[in-house]
Short mmCIF file of C-alpha atoms in Angstrom, two decimals:
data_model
loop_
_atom_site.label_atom_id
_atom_site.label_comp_id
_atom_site.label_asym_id
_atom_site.label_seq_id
_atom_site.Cartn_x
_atom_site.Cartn_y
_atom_site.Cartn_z
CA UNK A 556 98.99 6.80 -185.83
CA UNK A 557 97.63 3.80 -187.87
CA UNK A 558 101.03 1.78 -187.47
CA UNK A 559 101.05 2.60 -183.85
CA UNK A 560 97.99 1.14 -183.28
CA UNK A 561 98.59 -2.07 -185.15
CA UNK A 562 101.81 -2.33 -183.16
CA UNK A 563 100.01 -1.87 -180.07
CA UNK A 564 97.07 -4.31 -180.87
CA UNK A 565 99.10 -6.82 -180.04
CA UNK A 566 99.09 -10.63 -181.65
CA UNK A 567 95.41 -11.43 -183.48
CA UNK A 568 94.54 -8.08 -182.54
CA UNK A 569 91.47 -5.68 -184.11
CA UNK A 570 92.43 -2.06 -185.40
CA UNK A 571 89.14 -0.49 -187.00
CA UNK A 572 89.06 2.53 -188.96
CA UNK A 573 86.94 5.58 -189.19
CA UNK A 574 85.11 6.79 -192.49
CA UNK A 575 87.53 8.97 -194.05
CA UNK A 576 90.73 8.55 -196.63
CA UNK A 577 93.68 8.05 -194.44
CA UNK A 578 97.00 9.40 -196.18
CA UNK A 579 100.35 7.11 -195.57
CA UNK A 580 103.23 8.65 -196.23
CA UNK A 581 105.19 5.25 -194.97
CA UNK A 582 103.93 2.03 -195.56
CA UNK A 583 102.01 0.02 -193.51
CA UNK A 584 102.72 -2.87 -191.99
CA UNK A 585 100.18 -5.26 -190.98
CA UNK A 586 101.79 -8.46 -188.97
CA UNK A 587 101.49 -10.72 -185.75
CA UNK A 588 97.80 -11.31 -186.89
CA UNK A 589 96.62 -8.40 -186.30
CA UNK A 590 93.51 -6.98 -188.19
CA UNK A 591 93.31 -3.81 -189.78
CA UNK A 592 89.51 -3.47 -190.89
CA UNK A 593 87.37 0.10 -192.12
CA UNK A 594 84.12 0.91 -192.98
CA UNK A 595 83.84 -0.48 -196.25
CA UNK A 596 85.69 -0.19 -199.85
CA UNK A 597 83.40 2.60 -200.15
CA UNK A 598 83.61 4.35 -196.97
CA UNK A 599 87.22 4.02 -195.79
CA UNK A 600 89.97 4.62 -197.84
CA UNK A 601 94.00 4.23 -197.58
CA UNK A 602 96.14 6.62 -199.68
CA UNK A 603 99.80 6.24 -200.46
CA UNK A 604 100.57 10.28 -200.63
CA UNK A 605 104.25 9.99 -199.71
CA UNK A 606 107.95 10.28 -201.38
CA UNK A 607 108.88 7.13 -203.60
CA UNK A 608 110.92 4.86 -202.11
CA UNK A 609 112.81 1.96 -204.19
CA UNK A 610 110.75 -1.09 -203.11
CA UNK A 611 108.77 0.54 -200.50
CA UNK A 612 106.33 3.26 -201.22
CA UNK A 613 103.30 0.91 -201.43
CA UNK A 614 100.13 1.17 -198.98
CA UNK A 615 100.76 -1.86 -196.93
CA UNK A 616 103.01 -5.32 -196.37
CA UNK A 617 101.13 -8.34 -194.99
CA UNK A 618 102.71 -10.76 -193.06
CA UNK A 619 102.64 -13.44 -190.46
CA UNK A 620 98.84 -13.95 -190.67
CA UNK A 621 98.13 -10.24 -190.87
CA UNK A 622 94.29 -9.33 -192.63
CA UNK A 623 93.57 -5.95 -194.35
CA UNK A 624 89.82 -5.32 -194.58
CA UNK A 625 86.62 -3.28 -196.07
CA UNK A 626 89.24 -0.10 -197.63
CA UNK A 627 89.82 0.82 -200.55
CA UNK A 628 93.91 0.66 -201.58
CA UNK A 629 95.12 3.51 -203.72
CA UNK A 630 98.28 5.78 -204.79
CA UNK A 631 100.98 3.04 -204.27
CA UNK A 632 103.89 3.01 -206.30
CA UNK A 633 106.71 0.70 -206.42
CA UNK A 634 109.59 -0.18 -208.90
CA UNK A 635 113.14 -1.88 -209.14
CA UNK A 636 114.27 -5.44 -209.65
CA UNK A 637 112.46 -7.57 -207.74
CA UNK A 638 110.03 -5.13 -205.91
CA UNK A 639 106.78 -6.23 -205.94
CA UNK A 640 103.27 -5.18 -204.87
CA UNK A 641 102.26 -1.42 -206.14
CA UNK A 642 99.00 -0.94 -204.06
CA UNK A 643 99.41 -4.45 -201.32
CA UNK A 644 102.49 -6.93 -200.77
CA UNK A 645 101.09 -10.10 -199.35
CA UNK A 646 104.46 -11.91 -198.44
CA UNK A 647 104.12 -15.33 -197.11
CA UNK A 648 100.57 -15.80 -194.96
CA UNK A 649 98.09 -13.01 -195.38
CA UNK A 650 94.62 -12.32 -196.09
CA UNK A 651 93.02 -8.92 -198.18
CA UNK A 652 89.52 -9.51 -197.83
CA UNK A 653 86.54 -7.34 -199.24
CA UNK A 654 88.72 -4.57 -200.58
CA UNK A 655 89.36 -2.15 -203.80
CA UNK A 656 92.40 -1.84 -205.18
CA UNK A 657 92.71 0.72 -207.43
CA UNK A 658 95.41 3.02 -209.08
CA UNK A 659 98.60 1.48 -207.94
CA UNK A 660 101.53 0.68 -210.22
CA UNK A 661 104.20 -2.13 -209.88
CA UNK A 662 107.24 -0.62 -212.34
CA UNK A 663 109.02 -4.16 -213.35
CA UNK A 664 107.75 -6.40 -211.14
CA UNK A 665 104.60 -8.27 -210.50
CA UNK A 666 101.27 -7.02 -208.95
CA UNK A 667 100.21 -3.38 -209.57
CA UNK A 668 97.43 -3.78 -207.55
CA UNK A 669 98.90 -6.56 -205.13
CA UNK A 670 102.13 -8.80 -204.75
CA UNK A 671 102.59 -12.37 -203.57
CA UNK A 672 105.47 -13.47 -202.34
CA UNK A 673 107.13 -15.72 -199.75
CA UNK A 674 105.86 -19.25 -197.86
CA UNK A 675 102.61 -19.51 -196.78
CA UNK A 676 98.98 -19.01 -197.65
CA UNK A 677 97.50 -15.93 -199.52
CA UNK A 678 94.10 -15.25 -199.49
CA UNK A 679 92.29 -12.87 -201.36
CA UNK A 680 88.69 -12.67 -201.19
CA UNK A 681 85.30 -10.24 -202.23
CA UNK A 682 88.09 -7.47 -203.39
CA UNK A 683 87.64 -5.75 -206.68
CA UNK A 684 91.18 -4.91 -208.49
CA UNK A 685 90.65 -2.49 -210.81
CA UNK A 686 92.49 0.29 -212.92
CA UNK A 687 95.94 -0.42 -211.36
CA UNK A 688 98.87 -1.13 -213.92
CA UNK A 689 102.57 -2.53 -214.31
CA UNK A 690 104.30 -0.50 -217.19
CA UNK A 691 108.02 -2.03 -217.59
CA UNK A 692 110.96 -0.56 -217.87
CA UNK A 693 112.44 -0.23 -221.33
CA UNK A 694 116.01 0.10 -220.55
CA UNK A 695 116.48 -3.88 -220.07
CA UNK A 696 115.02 -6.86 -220.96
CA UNK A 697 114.81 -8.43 -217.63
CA UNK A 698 112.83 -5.25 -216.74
CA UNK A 699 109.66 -6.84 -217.47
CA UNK A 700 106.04 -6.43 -215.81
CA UNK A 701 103.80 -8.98 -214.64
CA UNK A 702 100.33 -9.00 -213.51
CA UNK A 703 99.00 -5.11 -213.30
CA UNK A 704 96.18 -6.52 -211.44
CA UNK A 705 97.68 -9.68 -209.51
CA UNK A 706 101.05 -10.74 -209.48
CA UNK A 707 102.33 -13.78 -208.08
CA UNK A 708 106.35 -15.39 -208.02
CA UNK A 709 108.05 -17.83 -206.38
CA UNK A 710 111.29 -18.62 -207.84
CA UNK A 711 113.27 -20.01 -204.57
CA UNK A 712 113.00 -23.05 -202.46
CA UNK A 713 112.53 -20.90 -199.09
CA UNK A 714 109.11 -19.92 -200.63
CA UNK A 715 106.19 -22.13 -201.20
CA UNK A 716 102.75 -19.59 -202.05
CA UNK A 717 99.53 -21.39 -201.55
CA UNK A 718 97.06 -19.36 -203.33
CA UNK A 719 93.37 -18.32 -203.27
CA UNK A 720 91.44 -16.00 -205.00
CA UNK A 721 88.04 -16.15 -204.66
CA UNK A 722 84.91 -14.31 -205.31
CA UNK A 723 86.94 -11.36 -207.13
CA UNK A 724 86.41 -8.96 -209.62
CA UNK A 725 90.07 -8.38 -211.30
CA UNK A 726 89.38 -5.89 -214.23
CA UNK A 727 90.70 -2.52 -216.37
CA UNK A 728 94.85 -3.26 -215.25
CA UNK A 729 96.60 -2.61 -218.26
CA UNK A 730 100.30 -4.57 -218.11
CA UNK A 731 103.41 -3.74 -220.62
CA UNK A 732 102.94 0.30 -221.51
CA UNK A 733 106.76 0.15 -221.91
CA UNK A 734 107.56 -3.18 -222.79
CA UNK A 735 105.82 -6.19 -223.19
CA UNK A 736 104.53 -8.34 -220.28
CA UNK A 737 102.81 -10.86 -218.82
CA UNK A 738 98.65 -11.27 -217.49
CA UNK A 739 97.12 -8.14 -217.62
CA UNK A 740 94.76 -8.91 -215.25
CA UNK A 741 96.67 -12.17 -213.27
CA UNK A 742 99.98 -13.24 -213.73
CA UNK A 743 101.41 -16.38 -211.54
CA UNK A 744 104.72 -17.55 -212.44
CA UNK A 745 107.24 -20.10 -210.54
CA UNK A 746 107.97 -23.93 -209.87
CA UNK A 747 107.04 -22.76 -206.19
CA UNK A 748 103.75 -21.70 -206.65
CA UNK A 749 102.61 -24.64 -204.66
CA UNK A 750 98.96 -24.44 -205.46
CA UNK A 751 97.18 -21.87 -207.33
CA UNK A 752 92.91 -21.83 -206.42
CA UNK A 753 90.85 -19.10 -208.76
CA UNK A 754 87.23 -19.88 -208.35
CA UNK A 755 83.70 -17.67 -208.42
CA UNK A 756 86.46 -14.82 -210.11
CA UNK A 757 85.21 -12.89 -213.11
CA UNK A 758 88.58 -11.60 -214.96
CA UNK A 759 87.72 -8.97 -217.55
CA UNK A 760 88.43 -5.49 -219.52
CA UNK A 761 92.21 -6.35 -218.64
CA UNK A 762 95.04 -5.80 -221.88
CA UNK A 763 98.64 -6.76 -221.71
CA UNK A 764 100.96 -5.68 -224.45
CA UNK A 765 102.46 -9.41 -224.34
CA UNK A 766 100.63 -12.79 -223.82
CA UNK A 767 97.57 -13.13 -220.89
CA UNK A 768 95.52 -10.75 -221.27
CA UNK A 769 93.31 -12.06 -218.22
CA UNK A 770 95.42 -14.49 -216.94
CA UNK A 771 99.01 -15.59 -217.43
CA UNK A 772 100.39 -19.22 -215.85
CA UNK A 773 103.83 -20.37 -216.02
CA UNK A 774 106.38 -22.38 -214.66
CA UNK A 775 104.29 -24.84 -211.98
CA UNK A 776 105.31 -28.44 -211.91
CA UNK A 777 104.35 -31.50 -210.92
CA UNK A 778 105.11 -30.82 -207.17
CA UNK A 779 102.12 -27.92 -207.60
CA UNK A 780 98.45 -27.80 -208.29
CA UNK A 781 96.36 -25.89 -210.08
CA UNK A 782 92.28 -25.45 -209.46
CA UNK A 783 90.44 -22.93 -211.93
CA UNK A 784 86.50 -23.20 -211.33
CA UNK A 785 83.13 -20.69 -211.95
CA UNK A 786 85.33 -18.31 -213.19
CA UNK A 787 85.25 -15.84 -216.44
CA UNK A 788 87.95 -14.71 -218.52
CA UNK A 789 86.43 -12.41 -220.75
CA UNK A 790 86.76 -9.17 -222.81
CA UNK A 791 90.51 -9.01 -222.04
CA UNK A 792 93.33 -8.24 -224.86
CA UNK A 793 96.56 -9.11 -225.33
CA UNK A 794 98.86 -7.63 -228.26
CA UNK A 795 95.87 -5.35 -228.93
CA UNK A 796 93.70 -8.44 -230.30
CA UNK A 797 91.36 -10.54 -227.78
CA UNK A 798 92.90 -13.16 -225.72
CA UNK A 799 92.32 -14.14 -222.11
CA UNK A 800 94.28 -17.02 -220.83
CA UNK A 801 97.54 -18.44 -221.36
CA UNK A 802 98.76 -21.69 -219.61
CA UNK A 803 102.07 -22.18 -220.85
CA UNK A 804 103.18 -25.50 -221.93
CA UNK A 805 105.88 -25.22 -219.05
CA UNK A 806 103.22 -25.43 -216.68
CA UNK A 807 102.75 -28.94 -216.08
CA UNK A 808 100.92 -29.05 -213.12
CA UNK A 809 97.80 -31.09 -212.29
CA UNK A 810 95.03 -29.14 -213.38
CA UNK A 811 91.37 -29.29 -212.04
CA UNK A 812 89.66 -27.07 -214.50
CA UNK A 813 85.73 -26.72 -214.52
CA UNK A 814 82.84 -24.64 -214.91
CA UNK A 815 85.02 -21.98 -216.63
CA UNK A 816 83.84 -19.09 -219.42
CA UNK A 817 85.94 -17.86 -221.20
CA UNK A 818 85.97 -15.24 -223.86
CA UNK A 819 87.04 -17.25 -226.91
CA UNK A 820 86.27 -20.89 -227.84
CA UNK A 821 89.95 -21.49 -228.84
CA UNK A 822 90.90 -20.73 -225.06
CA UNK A 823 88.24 -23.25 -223.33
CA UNK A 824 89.76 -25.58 -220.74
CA UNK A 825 88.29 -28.29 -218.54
CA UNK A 826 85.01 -29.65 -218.24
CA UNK A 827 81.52 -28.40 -218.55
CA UNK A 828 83.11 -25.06 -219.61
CA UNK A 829 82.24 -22.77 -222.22
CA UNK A 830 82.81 -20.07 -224.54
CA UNK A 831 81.47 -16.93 -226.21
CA UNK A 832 79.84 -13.06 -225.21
CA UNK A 833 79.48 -13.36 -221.15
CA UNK A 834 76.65 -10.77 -221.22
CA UNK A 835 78.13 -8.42 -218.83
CA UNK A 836 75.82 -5.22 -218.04
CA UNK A 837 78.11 -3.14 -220.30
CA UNK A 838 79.76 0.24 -219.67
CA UNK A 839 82.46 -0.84 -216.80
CA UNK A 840 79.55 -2.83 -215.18
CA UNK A 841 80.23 -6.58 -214.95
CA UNK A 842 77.22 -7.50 -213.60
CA UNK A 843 75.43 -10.08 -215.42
CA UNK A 844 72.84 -9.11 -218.03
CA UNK A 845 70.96 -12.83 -217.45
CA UNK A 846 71.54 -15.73 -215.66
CA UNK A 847 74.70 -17.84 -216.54
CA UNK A 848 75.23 -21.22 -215.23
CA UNK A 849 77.44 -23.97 -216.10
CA UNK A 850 76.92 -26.90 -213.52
CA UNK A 851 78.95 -25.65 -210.73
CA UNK A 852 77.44 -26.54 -207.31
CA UNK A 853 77.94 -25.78 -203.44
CA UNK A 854 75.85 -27.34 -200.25
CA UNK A 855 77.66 -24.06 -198.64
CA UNK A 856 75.93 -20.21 -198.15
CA UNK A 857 78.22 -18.04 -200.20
CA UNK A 858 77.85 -14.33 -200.54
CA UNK A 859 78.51 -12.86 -204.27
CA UNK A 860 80.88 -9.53 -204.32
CA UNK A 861 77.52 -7.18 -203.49
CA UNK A 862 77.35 -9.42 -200.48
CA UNK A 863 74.34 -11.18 -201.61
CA UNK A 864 73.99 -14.91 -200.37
CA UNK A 865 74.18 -18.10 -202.86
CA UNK A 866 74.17 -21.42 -202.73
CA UNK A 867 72.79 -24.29 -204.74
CA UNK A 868 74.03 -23.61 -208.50
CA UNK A 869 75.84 -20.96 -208.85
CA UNK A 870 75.78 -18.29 -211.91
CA UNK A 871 79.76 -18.05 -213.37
CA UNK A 872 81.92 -15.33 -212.09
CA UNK A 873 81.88 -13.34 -209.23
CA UNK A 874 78.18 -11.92 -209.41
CA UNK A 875 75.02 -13.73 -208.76
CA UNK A 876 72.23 -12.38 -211.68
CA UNK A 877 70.37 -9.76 -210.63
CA UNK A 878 72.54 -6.76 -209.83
CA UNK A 879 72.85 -3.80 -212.08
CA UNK A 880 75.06 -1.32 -209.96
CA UNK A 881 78.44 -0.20 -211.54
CA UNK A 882 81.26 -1.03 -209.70
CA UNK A 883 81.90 2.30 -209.18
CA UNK A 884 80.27 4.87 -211.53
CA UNK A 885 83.17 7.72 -212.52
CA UNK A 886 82.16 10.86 -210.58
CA UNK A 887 82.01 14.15 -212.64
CA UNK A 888 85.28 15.97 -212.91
CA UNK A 889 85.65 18.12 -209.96
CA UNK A 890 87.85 20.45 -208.07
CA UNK A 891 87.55 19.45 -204.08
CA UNK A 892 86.10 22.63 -202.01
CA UNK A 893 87.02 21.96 -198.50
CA UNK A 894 85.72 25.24 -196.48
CA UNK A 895 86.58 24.25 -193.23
CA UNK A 896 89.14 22.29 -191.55
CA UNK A 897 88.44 20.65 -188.09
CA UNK A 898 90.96 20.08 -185.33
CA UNK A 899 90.30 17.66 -182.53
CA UNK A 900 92.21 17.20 -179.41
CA UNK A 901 92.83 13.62 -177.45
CA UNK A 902 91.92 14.28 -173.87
CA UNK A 903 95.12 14.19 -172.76
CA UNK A 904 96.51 16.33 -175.92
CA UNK A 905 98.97 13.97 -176.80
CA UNK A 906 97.24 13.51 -180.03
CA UNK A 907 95.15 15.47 -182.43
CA UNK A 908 93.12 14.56 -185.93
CA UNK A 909 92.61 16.80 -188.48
CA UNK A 910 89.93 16.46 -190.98
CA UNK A 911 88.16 18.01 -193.37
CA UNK A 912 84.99 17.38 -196.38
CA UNK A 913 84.91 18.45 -199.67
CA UNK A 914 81.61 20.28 -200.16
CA UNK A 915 80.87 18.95 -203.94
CA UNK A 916 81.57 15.46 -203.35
CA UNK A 917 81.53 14.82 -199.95
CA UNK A 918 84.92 13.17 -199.55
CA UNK A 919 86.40 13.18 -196.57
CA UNK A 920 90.57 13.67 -195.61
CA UNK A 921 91.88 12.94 -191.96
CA UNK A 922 95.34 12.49 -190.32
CA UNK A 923 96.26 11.72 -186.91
CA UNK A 924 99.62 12.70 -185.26
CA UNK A 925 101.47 12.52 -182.13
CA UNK A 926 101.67 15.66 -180.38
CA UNK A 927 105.53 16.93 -179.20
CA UNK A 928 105.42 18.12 -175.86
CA UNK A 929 107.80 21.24 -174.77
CA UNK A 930 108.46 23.40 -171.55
CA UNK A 931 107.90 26.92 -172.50
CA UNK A 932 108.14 28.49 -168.88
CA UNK A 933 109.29 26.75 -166.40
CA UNK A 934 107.73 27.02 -163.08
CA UNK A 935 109.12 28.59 -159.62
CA UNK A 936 108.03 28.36 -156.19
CA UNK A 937 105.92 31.98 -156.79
CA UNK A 938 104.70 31.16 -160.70
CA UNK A 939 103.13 28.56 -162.67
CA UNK A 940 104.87 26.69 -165.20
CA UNK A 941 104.33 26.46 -168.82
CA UNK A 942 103.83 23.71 -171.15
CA UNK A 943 103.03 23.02 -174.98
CA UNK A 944 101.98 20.43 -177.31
CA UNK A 945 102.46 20.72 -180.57
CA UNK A 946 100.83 18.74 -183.57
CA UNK A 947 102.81 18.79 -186.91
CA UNK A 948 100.75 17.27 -190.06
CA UNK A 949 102.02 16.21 -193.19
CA UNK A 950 99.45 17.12 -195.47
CA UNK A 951 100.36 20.59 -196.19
CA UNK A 952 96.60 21.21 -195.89
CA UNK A 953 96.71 21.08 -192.38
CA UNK A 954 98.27 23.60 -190.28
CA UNK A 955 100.11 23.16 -187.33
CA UNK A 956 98.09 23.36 -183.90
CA UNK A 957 99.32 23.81 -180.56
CA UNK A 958 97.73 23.77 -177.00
CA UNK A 959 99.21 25.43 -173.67
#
């Protein structure tokens, strides 16, 4: 029902979601320029709950200008060479924009939260990605993983990425389980990365079992550029020892580096940067503990990742000083109690929506189908006729409903 109605939007088109997790058992995708927008990260979620499928079993493509919105991105799973994208495949120009993504896994290639590919400009904006990984394959070599949070590639001529990521919170990926890999957290690699733009990004908690454990560069040339500013790179591993940033000396692109912290002084890059303890809140909350602020400056009104506005100078990372709310406290171990199910109708019962709310924690499941229409009787000049729609879910929670 969701990819029907971003078909039907039409080009630059809205589709808004309900509060609810929405299960996909086929990947979305969102193209033409159409907007697919819910109720927040922490309202509205998407959740890959179908068969895997080499390449495809992700929650969503975007492409062609296409903007995913206020969700939260979770149970994606793809793997085989060159398949990219667990959770969100951005390929060529696309936008994910105050998002989670959390608990998707890339196999062996890059992003385990989300993929870029292709020409054109991807944006990714106030979206926390968090807890997703990319463990390898072991069998091969070439198998390797890249970027459990973020992954980036361009390896072609026919692509040319233009890059932003701003205002993010990329944290907990682990990269390499299997074999060793690259940017636990971030990982951009290719001489057609054409420009790469991290700023007001706080990159932290991330481990790779190879080099990067916050961020991993390689490969961009003089024909690219590279802009790193108000960011942290912080209390990520690599190896199983600290480490948070490696530029590789293959990367020879301009660099405009500034305002940076990062999490060892051995790492610091660029100017009016700095090193040492970040002084997050502590216990999965990266929050600031006091105001940081290393000369970066804006005439603009930003808003921080709670949505709070700044301008002026600007504390480092993603988080203006102040806030003290985890990013999202871990709820208590719980089975789900649903004890009732509710079936609604369209008017003209070609459609019906099941749903249903977990007593203990209030979560909320829905899915929307297309009804199948059949002639049970058929009519005669003395009797009436008939008919019956019929509603077939794929959650195996739901039951099938029918309506004379």
């Amino acid at each position: 029902a969701i990819q029907q109605a971003i078909d039907l939007a039409g080009k630059d088109g809205l589709v808004a979601l309900d509060e609810g997790t929405f299960l996909i058992n086929t990947q979305l995708m969102i193209t033409n320029g159409v907007t697919l927008v819910g109720k927040g990260w922490n309202k509205t979620t998407l959740k890959y709950v179908g068969a895997a499928q080499a390449g495809t079993s992700r929650v969503a493509t975007i492409k062609d200008g296409g903007t995913l919105g206020s969700v939260t991105v979770t149970g994606g799973f793809v793997d085989g060479s060159n398949k990219h994208g667990g959770g969100i495949l951005i390929d060529g120009t696309g936008t994910v924009s105050w998002c989670k993504v959390t608990g998707n896994k890339v196999g062996r290639g890059f992003g385990g939260g989300i993929g870029v590919i292709g020409k054109g400009k991807a944006t990714i904006d106030h979206t926390i990605v968090s807890g997703n990984s990319a463990p390898g394959n072991s069998l091969a070599s070439v198998n390797i993983p890249n970027g459990a949070g973020i992954g980036v590639t361009a390896s072609s001529a026919s692509e040319g990425v233009e890059l932003l990521i701003d205002t993010c919170l990329v944290c907990d990926n682990v990269c390499g389980a299997q074999v060793n890999g690259f940017g636990g957290g971030i990982c951009i690699q290719g001489y057609y990365v054409t420009s790469a733009v991290i700023r007001n990004t706080t990159v932290a908690g991330n481990s790779v079992s190879g080099l990067g454990g916050g961020l991993y560069m390689d490969g961009q040339k003089s024909k690219s550029s590279i802009t790193l500013e108000n960011n942290i790179f912080a209390a990520n591993t690599a190896g199983g020892v600290a480490a948070n940033v490696e530029i590789t000396s293959g990367t020879t692109a301009p660099k405009t580096i500034a305002d940076c912290f990062f999490g060892l002084a051995s790492e610091v890059l660029g100017t009016d940067s700095a090193s040492g303890d970040p002084g997050f809140v502590g216990n999965g909350d990266y929050h600031l503990s006091a105001a940081k602020k290393l000369g970066y400056s804006t005439s603009e009104t930003l808003q921080d990742l709670d949505g709070n506005e700044r301008t002026g100078a600007l504390d480092v990372g993603c988080y203006a000083f102040g806030g003290t709310t985890p990013v999202d406290p871990p709820e208590e171990p719980h089975e789900h109690v649903y004890p009732a199910t509710n079936y609604n109708w369209s008017a003209d019962h070609t459609s019906c929506t099941a749903s249903m709310t977990c007593s203990v924690c209030k979560e909320k499941i829905s899915e929307s189908v297309q009804a199948q229409y059949a002639v049970v009787t058929e009519a005669t000049e003395s009797a009436t006729g008939l008919g019956r729609y019929t509603a077939t879910f794929v959650n195996p929670a739901f039951a099938s409903q029918t309506f004379d």
